[in-house]
Amino acid sequence: KMDFITFDPEVAEYVYPLMRSVDTAIYGRTTYQMMEGYWPSVLDDANAAGGEKAHARWYADVKKIVASRTLPARTGQVTIAGDHIVSVIAAAKQQPGGDMMIFASPTLSHALSAAGLIDEWRLTWQPVILGGGLPLFGGKEARSKLELRSSNTFRSGVVATHHVARG
């Protein structure tokens, strides 16, 4: 359940332009199932706001790579990677195209970071302490040096940061 996330018009104004360069979305199974259960229906929702409709169109068009050992194989825009997620992402990074972005998956972020496959971190820090769940950077044995490129603080208390990995 992600009811702790603040995603207001000010945050949306920051996030949606970033996503224009993304042509591959990377999800863990749980997040993918949540997205798949919501965004396709927005396209037919007469009450959906313009930003929601635009995001729903992006979601419909974007290639999706899903880390799951239980979902059945898919064709078309969805690749179910299973136990081979690191090699699937490594191969996808070698292909021409736009940016790739991980959505809400600490476990997947751990695996891809450990494999050296994350070039940039674009994080939105929510003004909430959950007291549980999976840590984003947990279990990492080697240090990763990051360079801060930008930060934005929104009226809601959300802070967005952009870091790039340094050798």
PDB file of C-alpha atoms in Angstrom:
ATOM      1  CA  LYS A   1       0.000   0.000   0.000  1.00  0.00           C
ATOM      2  CA  MET A   2       1.446   3.358  -1.029  1.00  0.00           C
ATOM      3  CA  ASP A   3      -0.980   5.766   0.582  1.00  0.00           C
ATOM      4  CA  PHE A   4       1.932   7.608   2.243  1.00  0.00           C
ATOM      5  CA  ILE A   5       3.129   9.052  -1.082  1.00  0.00           C
ATOM      6  CA  THR A   6       2.507  12.721  -1.737  1.00  0.00           C
ATOM      7  CA  PHE A   7       1.995  13.256  -5.460  1.00  0.00           C
ATOM      8  CA  ASP A   8       0.410  16.657  -5.884  1.00  0.00           C
ATOM      9  CA  PRO A   9       0.384  18.952  -8.956  1.00  0.00           C
ATOM     10  CA  GLU A  10       3.709  20.556  -7.957  1.00  0.00           C
ATOM     11  CA  VAL A  11       5.483  17.181  -7.708  1.00  0.00           C
ATOM     12  CA  ALA A  12       3.778  16.026 -10.927  1.00  0.00           C
ATOM     13  CA  GLU A  13       5.078  19.137 -12.720  1.00  0.00           C
ATOM     14  CA  TYR A  14       8.596  18.030 -11.770  1.00  0.00           C
ATOM     15  CA  VAL A  15       8.213  14.274 -12.410  1.00  0.00           C
ATOM     16  CA  TYR A  16       6.264  14.064 -15.676  1.00  0.00           C
ATOM     17  CA  PRO A  17       8.810  15.956 -17.825  1.00  0.00           C
ATOM     18  CA  LEU A  18      11.568  13.620 -16.540  1.00  0.00           C
ATOM     19  CA  MET A  19       9.600  10.641 -17.749  1.00  0.00           C
ATOM     20  CA  ARG A  20       9.441  11.882 -21.350  1.00  0.00           C
ATOM     21  CA  SER A  21      12.948  10.488 -21.941  1.00  0.00           C
ATOM     22  CA  VAL A  22      12.049   7.102 -20.412  1.00  0.00           C
ATOM     23  CA  ASP A  23      11.096   4.395 -22.878  1.00  0.00           C
ATOM     24  CA  THR A  24      11.621   1.412 -20.549  1.00  0.00           C
ATOM     25  CA  ALA A  25      10.020   1.080 -17.110  1.00  0.00           C
ATOM     26  CA  ILE A  26      11.451  -1.478 -14.699  1.00  0.00           C
ATOM     27  CA  TYR A  27       9.163  -2.912 -12.032  1.00  0.00           C
ATOM     28  CA  GLY A  28       9.142  -5.541  -9.363  1.00  0.00           C
ATOM     29  CA  ARG A  29       6.121  -7.833  -9.497  1.00  0.00           C
ATOM     30  CA  THR A  30       4.105  -6.072  -6.793  1.00  0.00           C
ATOM     31  CA  THR A  31       4.501  -2.581  -8.266  1.00  0.00           C
ATOM     32  CA  TYR A  32       3.842  -3.840 -11.787  1.00  0.00           C
ATOM     33  CA  GLN A  33       0.600  -5.494 -10.696  1.00  0.00           C
ATOM     34  CA  MET A  34      -0.492  -2.285  -8.956  1.00  0.00           C
ATOM     35  CA  MET A  35       0.280  -0.206 -12.068  1.00  0.00           C
ATOM     36  CA  GLU A  36      -1.355  -2.723 -14.405  1.00  0.00           C
ATOM     37  CA  GLY A  37      -4.436  -2.735 -12.202  1.00  0.00           C
ATOM     38  CA  TYR A  38      -4.814   1.045 -12.408  1.00  0.00           C
ATOM     39  CA  TRP A  39      -3.293   2.868 -15.406  1.00  0.00           C
ATOM     40  CA  PRO A  40      -4.991   1.008 -18.289  1.00  0.00           C
ATOM     41  CA  SER A  41      -8.410   1.995 -16.913  1.00  0.00           C
ATOM     42  CA  VAL A  42      -7.516   5.706 -16.764  1.00  0.00           C
ATOM     43  CA  LEU A  43      -7.541   6.017 -20.556  1.00  0.00           C
ATOM     44  CA  ASP A  44     -11.298   5.324 -20.566  1.00  0.00           C
ATOM     45  CA  ASP A  45     -12.086   7.378 -17.452  1.00  0.00           C
ATOM     46  CA  ALA A  46     -13.938  10.564 -18.441  1.00  0.00           C
ATOM     47  CA  ASN A  47     -13.184  12.065 -14.999  1.00  0.00           C
ATOM     48  CA  ALA A  48      -9.407  11.567 -15.170  1.00  0.00           C
ATOM     49  CA  ALA A  49      -7.319  14.753 -15.122  1.00  0.00           C
ATOM     50  CA  GLY A  50      -5.101  15.683 -18.071  1.00  0.00           C
ATOM     51  CA  GLY A  51      -1.899  14.684 -16.261  1.00  0.00           C
ATOM     52  CA  GLU A  52      -3.360  11.307 -15.394  1.00  0.00           C
ATOM     53  CA  LYS A  53      -4.419  10.698 -18.999  1.00  0.00           C
ATOM     54  CA  ALA A  54      -0.952  11.666 -20.259  1.00  0.00           C
ATOM     55  CA  HIS A  55       0.688   9.299 -17.779  1.00  0.00           C
ATOM     56  CA  ALA A  56      -1.738   6.521 -18.714  1.00  0.00           C
ATOM     57  CA  ARG A  57      -0.786   6.984 -22.401  1.00  0.00           C
ATOM     58  CA  TRP A  58       2.909   6.872 -21.439  1.00  0.00           C
ATOM     59  CA  TYR A  59       2.279   3.705 -19.402  1.00  0.00           C
ATOM     60  CA  ALA A  60       0.484   2.063 -22.333  1.00  0.00           C
ATOM     61  CA  ASP A  61       3.355   2.851 -24.731  1.00  0.00           C
ATOM     62  CA  VAL A  62       6.429   2.247 -22.563  1.00  0.00           C
ATOM     63  CA  LYS A  63       8.350  -1.042 -22.667  1.00  0.00           C
ATOM     64  CA  LYS A  64       8.138  -2.797 -19.318  1.00  0.00           C
ATOM     65  CA  ILE A  65      10.642  -5.162 -17.734  1.00  0.00           C
ATOM     66  CA  VAL A  66       9.268  -6.970 -14.698  1.00  0.00           C
ATOM     67  CA  ALA A  67      11.283  -8.903 -12.137  1.00  0.00           C
ATOM     68  CA  SER A  68       9.063 -11.836 -11.195  1.00  0.00           C
ATOM     69  CA  ARG A  69       9.479 -15.539 -10.665  1.00  0.00           C
ATOM     70  CA  THR A  70       5.717 -16.139 -10.617  1.00  0.00           C
ATOM     71  CA  LEU A  71       4.127 -14.096 -13.412  1.00  0.00           C
ATOM     72  CA  PRO A  72       3.639 -15.892 -16.731  1.00  0.00           C
ATOM     73  CA  ALA A  73       5.786 -14.866 -19.692  1.00  0.00           C
ATOM     74  CA  ARG A  74       4.358 -11.974 -21.707  1.00  0.00           C
ATOM     75  CA  THR A  75       4.911 -10.694 -25.205  1.00  0.00           C
ATOM     76  CA  GLY A  76       4.879  -7.255 -26.764  1.00  0.00           C
ATOM     77  CA  GLN A  77       5.658  -4.379 -24.423  1.00  0.00           C
ATOM     78  CA  VAL A  78       6.210  -6.556 -21.311  1.00  0.00           C
ATOM     79  CA  THR A  79       9.229  -8.744 -20.566  1.00  0.00           C
ATOM     80  CA  ILE A  80       9.071 -10.954 -17.469  1.00  0.00           C
ATOM     81  CA  ALA A  81      12.701 -11.395 -16.424  1.00  0.00           C
ATOM     82  CA  GLY A  82      12.488 -13.835 -13.516  1.00  0.00           C
ATOM     83  CA  ASP A  83      15.815 -14.916 -12.050  1.00  0.00           C
ATOM     84  CA  HIS A  84      17.719 -13.313 -14.925  1.00  0.00           C
ATOM     85  CA  ILE A  85      16.767  -9.682 -14.226  1.00  0.00           C
ATOM     86  CA  VAL A  86      20.383  -8.462 -13.993  1.00  0.00           C
ATOM     87  CA  SER A  87      21.380  -9.940 -17.365  1.00  0.00           C
ATOM     88  CA  VAL A  88      18.120  -8.761 -18.978  1.00  0.00           C
ATOM     89  CA  ILE A  89      18.730  -5.175 -17.778  1.00  0.00           C
ATOM     90  CA  ALA A  90      22.412  -5.313 -18.773  1.00  0.00           C
ATOM     91  CA  ALA A  91      21.414  -6.406 -22.285  1.00  0.00           C
ATOM     92  CA  ALA A  92      18.650  -3.778 -22.512  1.00  0.00           C
ATOM     93  CA  LYS A  93      21.123  -1.036 -21.556  1.00  0.00           C
ATOM     94  CA  GLN A  94      23.212  -1.967 -24.617  1.00  0.00           C
ATOM     95  CA  GLN A  95      20.275  -1.381 -26.975  1.00  0.00           C
ATOM     96  CA  PRO A  96      19.569   2.006 -28.553  1.00  0.00           C
ATOM     97  CA  GLY A  97      16.696   3.957 -27.085  1.00  0.00           C
ATOM     98  CA  GLY A  98      15.711   6.265 -24.296  1.00  0.00           C
ATOM     99  CA  ASP A  99      16.265   6.114 -20.574  1.00  0.00           C
ATOM    100  CA  MET A 100      15.290   3.259 -18.279  1.00  0.00           C
ATOM    101  CA  MET A 101      13.712   3.920 -14.877  1.00  0.00           C
ATOM    102  CA  ILE A 102      13.058   1.685 -11.871  1.00  0.00           C
ATOM    103  CA  PHE A 103       9.767   2.284 -10.097  1.00  0.00           C
ATOM    104  CA  ALA A 104       9.348   1.583  -6.369  1.00  0.00           C
ATOM    105  CA  SER A 105      11.383  -1.558  -5.920  1.00  0.00           C
ATOM    106  CA  PRO A 106      14.090  -1.552  -3.242  1.00  0.00           C
ATOM    107  CA  THR A 107      14.943  -5.227  -3.801  1.00  0.00           C
ATOM    108  CA  LEU A 108      15.396  -4.663  -7.523  1.00  0.00           C
ATOM    109  CA  SER A 109      17.408  -1.496  -6.859  1.00  0.00           C
ATOM    110  CA  HIS A 110      19.726  -3.491  -4.569  1.00  0.00           C
ATOM    111  CA  ALA A 111      20.401  -6.104  -7.256  1.00  0.00           C
ATOM    112  CA  LEU A 112      20.939  -3.623 -10.086  1.00  0.00           C
ATOM    113  CA  SER A 113      23.107  -1.334  -7.948  1.00  0.00           C
ATOM    114  CA  ALA A 114      25.289  -4.270  -6.835  1.00  0.00           C
ATOM    115  CA  ALA A 115      25.754  -5.158 -10.521  1.00  0.00           C
ATOM    116  CA  GLY A 116      26.796  -1.568 -11.348  1.00  0.00           C
ATOM    117  CA  LEU A 117      23.779  -1.019 -13.608  1.00  0.00           C
ATOM    118  CA  ILE A 118      22.425   2.189 -12.053  1.00  0.00           C
ATOM    119  CA  ASP A 119      23.929   5.325 -13.584  1.00  0.00           C
ATOM    120  CA  GLU A 120      21.682   7.913 -11.936  1.00  0.00           C
ATOM    121  CA  TRP A 121      19.478   8.109  -8.859  1.00  0.00           C
ATOM    122  CA  ARG A 122      16.407  10.323  -9.158  1.00  0.00           C
ATOM    123  CA  LEU A 123      14.700  10.056  -5.809  1.00  0.00           C
ATOM    124  CA  THR A 124      11.677  11.670  -4.265  1.00  0.00           C
ATOM    125  CA  TRP A 125      11.931  11.654  -0.506  1.00  0.00           C
ATOM    126  CA  GLN A 126       8.547  11.600   1.179  1.00  0.00           C
ATOM    127  CA  PRO A 127       8.052  13.481   4.483  1.00  0.00           C
ATOM    128  CA  VAL A 128       7.025  10.274   6.294  1.00  0.00           C
ATOM    129  CA  ILE A 129       8.829   7.802   8.542  1.00  0.00           C
ATOM    130  CA  LEU A 130       7.299   4.399   7.948  1.00  0.00           C
ATOM    131  CA  GLY A 131       9.201   2.454  10.587  1.00  0.00           C
ATOM    132  CA  GLY A 132       9.288  -0.681   8.444  1.00  0.00           C
ATOM    133  CA  GLY A 133       9.628  -2.025   4.956  1.00  0.00           C
ATOM    134  CA  LEU A 134      12.674  -2.567   2.800  1.00  0.00           C
ATOM    135  CA  PRO A 135      15.489  -0.003   2.946  1.00  0.00           C
ATOM    136  CA  LEU A 136      16.470   1.430  -0.433  1.00  0.00           C
ATOM    137  CA  PHE A 137      20.191   1.108   0.219  1.00  0.00           C
ATOM    138  CA  GLY A 138      20.181  -1.864   2.617  1.00  0.00           C
ATOM    139  CA  GLY A 139      22.526  -4.798   2.237  1.00  0.00           C
ATOM    140  CA  LYS A 140      25.057  -2.907   0.128  1.00  0.00           C
ATOM    141  CA  GLU A 141      28.592  -3.911   1.038  1.00  0.00           C
ATOM    142  CA  ALA A 142      30.557  -1.606  -1.257  1.00  0.00           C
ATOM    143  CA  ARG A 143      30.315   2.155  -1.127  1.00  0.00           C
ATOM    144  CA  SER A 144      28.823   4.004  -4.053  1.00  0.00           C
ATOM    145  CA  LYS A 145      29.965   7.575  -4.489  1.00  0.00           C
ATOM    146  CA  LEU A 146      27.321   9.903  -5.833  1.00  0.00           C
ATOM    147  CA  GLU A 147      27.475  13.435  -7.160  1.00  0.00           C
ATOM    148  CA  LEU A 148      24.473  15.653  -6.448  1.00  0.00           C
ATOM    149  CA  ARG A 149      23.271  17.288  -9.659  1.00  0.00           C
ATOM    150  CA  SER A 150      20.132  18.977  -8.348  1.00  0.00           C
ATOM    151  CA  SER A 151      17.601  19.076  -5.555  1.00  0.00           C
ATOM    152  CA  ASN A 152      14.102  20.519  -5.294  1.00  0.00           C
ATOM    153  CA  THR A 153      12.023  21.015  -2.176  1.00  0.00           C
ATOM    154  CA  PHE A 154       8.260  21.239  -2.686  1.00  0.00           C
ATOM    155  CA  ARG A 155       5.653  22.947  -0.499  1.00  0.00           C
ATOM    156  CA  SER A 156       4.344  19.516   0.534  1.00  0.00           C
ATOM    157  CA  GLY A 157       7.701  18.648   2.108  1.00  0.00           C
ATOM    158  CA  VAL A 158       8.671  16.221  -0.666  1.00  0.00           C
ATOM    159  CA  VAL A 159      12.317  16.584  -1.705  1.00  0.00           C
ATOM    160  CA  ALA A 160      13.479  15.440  -5.145  1.00  0.00           C
ATOM    161  CA  THR A 161      17.176  14.757  -5.686  1.00  0.00           C
ATOM    162  CA  HIS A 162      19.185  13.839  -8.748  1.00  0.00           C
ATOM    163  CA  HIS A 163      22.537  12.094  -8.225  1.00  0.00           C
ATOM    164  CA  VAL A 164      24.917  10.507 -10.721  1.00  0.00           C
ATOM    165  CA  ALA A 165      27.247   7.641  -9.922  1.00  0.00           C
ATOM    166  CA  ARG A 166      30.936   8.531  -9.684  1.00  0.00           C
ATOM    167  CA  GLY A 167      33.601   5.926 -10.465  1.00  0.00           C
TER     168      GLY A 167
END
